[in-house]
XYZ file of C-alpha atoms in Angstrom:
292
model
C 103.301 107.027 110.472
C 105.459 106.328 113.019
C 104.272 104.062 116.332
C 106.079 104.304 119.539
C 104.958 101.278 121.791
C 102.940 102.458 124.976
C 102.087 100.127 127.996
C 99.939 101.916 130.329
C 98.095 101.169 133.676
C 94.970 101.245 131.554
C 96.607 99.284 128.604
C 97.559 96.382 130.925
C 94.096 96.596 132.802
C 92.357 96.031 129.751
C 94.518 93.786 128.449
C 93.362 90.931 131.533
C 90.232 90.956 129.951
C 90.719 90.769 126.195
C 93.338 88.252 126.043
C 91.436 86.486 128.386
C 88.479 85.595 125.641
C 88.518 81.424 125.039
C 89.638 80.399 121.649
C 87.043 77.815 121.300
C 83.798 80.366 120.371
C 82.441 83.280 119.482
C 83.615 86.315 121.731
C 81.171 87.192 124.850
C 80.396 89.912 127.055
C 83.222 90.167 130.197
C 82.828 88.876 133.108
C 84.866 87.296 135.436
C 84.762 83.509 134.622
C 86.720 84.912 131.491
C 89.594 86.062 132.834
C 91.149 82.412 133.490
C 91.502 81.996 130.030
C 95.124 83.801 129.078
C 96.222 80.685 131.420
C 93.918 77.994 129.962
C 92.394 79.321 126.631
C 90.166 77.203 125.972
C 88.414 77.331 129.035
C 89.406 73.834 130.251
C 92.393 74.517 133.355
C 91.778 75.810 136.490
C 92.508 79.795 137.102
C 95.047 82.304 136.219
C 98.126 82.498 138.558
C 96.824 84.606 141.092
C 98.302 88.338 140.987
C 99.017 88.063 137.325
C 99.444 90.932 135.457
C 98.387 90.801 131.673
C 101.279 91.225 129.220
C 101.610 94.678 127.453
C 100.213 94.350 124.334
C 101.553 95.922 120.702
C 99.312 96.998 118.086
C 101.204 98.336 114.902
C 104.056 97.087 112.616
C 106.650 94.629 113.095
C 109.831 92.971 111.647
C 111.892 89.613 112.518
C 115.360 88.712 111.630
C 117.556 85.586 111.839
C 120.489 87.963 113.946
C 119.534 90.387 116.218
C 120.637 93.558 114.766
C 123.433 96.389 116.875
C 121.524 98.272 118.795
C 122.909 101.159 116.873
C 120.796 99.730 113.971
C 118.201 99.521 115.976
C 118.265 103.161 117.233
C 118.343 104.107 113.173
C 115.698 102.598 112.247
C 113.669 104.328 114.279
C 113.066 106.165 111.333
C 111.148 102.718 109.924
C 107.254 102.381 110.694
C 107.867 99.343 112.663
C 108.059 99.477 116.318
C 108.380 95.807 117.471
C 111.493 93.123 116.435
C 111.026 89.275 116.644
C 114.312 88.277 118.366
C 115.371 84.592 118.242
C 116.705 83.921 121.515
C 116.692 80.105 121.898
C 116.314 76.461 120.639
C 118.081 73.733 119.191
C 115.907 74.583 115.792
C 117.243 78.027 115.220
C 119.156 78.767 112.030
C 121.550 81.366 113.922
C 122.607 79.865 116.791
C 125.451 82.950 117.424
C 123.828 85.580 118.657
C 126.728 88.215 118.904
C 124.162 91.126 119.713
C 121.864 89.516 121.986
C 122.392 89.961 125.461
C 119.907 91.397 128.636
C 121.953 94.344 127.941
C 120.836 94.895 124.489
C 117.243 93.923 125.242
C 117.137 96.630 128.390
C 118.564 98.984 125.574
C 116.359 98.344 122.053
C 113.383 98.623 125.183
C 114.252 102.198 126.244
C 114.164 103.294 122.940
C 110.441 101.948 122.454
C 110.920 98.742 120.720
C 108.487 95.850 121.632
C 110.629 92.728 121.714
C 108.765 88.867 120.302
C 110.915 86.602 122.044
C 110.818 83.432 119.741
C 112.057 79.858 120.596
C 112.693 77.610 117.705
C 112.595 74.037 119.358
C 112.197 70.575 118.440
C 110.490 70.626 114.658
C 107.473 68.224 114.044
C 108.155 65.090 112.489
C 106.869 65.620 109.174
C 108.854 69.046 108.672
C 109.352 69.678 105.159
C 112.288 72.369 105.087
C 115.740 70.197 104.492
C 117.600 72.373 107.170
C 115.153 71.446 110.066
C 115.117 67.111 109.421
C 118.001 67.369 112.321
C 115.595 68.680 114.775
C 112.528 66.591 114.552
C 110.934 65.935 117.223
C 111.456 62.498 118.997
C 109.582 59.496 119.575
C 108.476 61.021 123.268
C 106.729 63.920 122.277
C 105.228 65.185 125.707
C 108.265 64.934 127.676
C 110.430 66.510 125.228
C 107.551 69.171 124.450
C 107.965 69.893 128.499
C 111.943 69.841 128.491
C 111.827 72.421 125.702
C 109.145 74.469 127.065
C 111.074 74.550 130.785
C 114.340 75.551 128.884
C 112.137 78.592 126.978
C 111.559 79.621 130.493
C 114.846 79.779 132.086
C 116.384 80.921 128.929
C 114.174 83.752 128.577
C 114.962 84.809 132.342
C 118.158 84.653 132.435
C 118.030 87.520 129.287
C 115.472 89.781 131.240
C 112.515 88.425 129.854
C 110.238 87.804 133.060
C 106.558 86.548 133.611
C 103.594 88.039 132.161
C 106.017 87.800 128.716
C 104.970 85.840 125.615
C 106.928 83.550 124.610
C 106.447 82.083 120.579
C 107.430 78.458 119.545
C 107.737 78.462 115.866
C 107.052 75.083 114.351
C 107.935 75.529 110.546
C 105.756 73.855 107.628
C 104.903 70.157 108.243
C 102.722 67.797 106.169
C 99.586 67.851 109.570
C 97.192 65.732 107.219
C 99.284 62.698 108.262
C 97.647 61.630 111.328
C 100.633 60.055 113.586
C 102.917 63.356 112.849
C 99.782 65.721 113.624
C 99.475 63.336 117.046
C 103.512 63.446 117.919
C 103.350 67.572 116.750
C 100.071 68.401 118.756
C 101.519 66.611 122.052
C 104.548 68.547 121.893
C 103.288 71.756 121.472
C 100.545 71.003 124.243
C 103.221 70.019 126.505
C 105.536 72.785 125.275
C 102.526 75.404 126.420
C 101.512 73.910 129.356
C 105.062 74.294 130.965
C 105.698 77.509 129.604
C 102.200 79.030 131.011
C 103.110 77.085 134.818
C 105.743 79.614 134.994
C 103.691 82.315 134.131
C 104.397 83.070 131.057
C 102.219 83.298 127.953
C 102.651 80.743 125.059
C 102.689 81.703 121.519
C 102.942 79.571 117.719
C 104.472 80.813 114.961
C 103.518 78.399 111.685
C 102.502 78.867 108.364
C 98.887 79.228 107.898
C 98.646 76.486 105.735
C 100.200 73.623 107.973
C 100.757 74.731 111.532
C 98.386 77.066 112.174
C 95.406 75.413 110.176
C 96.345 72.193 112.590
C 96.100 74.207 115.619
C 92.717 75.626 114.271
C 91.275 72.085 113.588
C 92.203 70.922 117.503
C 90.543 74.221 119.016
C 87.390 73.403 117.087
C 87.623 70.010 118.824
C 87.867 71.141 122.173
C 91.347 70.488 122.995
C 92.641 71.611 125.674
C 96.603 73.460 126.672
C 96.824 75.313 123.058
C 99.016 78.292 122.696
C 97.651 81.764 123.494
C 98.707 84.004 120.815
C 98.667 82.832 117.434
C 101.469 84.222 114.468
C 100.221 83.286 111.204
C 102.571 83.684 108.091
C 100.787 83.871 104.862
C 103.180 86.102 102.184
C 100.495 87.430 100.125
C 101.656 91.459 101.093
C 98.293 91.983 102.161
C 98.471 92.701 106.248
C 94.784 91.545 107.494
C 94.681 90.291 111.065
C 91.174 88.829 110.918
C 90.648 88.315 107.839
C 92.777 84.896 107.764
C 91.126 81.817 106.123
C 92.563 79.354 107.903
C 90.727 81.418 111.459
C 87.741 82.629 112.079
C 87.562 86.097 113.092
C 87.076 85.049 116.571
C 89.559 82.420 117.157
C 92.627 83.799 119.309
C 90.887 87.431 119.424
C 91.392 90.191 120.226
C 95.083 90.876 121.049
C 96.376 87.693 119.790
C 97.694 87.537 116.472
C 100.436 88.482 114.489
C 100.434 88.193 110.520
C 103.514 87.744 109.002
C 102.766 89.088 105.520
C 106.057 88.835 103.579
C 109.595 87.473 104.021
C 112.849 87.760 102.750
C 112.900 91.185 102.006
C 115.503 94.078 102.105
C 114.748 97.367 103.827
C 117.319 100.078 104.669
C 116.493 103.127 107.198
C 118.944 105.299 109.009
C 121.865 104.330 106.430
C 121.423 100.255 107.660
C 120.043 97.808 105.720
C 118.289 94.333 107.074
C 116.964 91.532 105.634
C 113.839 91.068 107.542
C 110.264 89.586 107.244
C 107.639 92.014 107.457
C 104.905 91.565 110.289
C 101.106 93.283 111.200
C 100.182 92.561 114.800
C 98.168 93.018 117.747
C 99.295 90.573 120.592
C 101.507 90.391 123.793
C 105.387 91.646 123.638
C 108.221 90.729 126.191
C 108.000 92.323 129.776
C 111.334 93.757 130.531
C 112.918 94.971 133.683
């Protein structure tokens, strides 16, 4: 079936309220407290930029790929059944740096035609990062001020493409050994620091990780209360089988509702509309870029 994305007045209205649910328990009734938490999810900052307007949120299927596709590619597969692309648009850590296609142009374009845009920012990796192509991007031995660099250069880079407040924006911190404690310390600062400057400019911080590292860290600091953590979480586990809340590394109620994307498989080869992309395949229900 085929999902167009919609963002309407009553889409965004209720969207101040769900993504405003803290992290750190069990989902509540509303109520007005609440709705400070898309700024500070777990509860622990002071309130929401005032007039904020929640990010429009995507429920359906998904696909990210290391170039941005032409957006003649993008207008075929339209015949696909996803309806949101993860576009890398920034960061030192990003495997294609030349982004031929990518431009406020084609963003303002692949929109019109109903595409949901995940604007992800491959920084600084942690410390411990296992993949061999990443060991030139570790993070450095001042983890908070280079977290807040990187987090202020997500920002301007995602404005000057189009990308304005109210837009998530997704860090994606690749596999890294968190059981060793001084990495976990360096790799928890950053992205803390990375958040926190990213949500001052009103914007909404993501992480993209692997379930197993990244994500399972992140899990293990909200249970103990810490505060500035990113507001949507992306989970990859490539077991084929899409399941949102059904993670074992979350609980059903950690970064719910509208907060999480499951990437479910990678590295595989579709073709719609005569064009063929190597993608990685993606279930979600979370915040996509505000254009305009």
């Amino acid at each position: 079936m085929r999902h167009r994305k919609t963002i309407t007045g009553l889409v965004l209205a209720l969207s101040l309220a769900t993504l405003a649910l803290d992290t750190s328990a069990p989902p509540e009734g509303p109520g007005p407290a609440r709705r400070a938490a898309l700024a500070h999810p777990t509860g622990q900052g002071g309130p929401a930029r005032p007039g904020a307007a929640a990010p429009g949120v995507f429920s359906g299927r998904a696909f990210d790929t290391c170039l941005a596709p032409p957006a003649d590619t993008m207008r075929r597969w339209l015949d696909s059944p996803y309806r949101a692309v993860g576009v890398y648009y920034a960061g030192r850590g990003r495997a294609c740096q030349d982004q031929p296609q990518l431009s406020r142009a084609w963003l303002t374009e692949v929109d019109a035609m109903g595409w949901g845009v995940l604007p992800v920012y491959v920084g600084s990796q942690s410390p411990c990062v296992r993949a061999r192509n990443k060991q030139h991007v570790r993070i450095g031995s001042e983890p908070g001020p280079q977290g807040t660099r990187e987090g202020h250069d997500a920002v301007l880079r995602a404005g000057e493409l189009g990308m304005g407040p109210d837009s998530p924006l997704y860090l994606d911190m690749e596999t890294y050994a968190y059981q060793n404690e001084k990495c976990a310390t360096a790799t928890l600062s950053f992205v803390r620091a990375w958040s926190r400057e990213v949500r001052s400019h009103g914007y909404v911080p993501g992480f993209y990780s692997s379930a197993d590292s990244g994500v399972a860290h992140l899990e293990e600091a909200r249970r103990e209360g810490v505060d500035d953590l990113p507001s949507i979480m992306w989970f990859a586990r490539w077991n084929n089988r899409p399941d949102l809340y059904g993670e074992q590394a979350l609980p059903w109620y950690a970064w719910h509702p509208e907060r999480r994307i499951h990437q479910y498989a990678g590295n595989v080869t579709e073709r719609y509309g005569g064009r063929t992309l190597q993608i990685d395949r993606n279930l979600m229900h979370a915040p996509v870029a505000q254009l305009g």
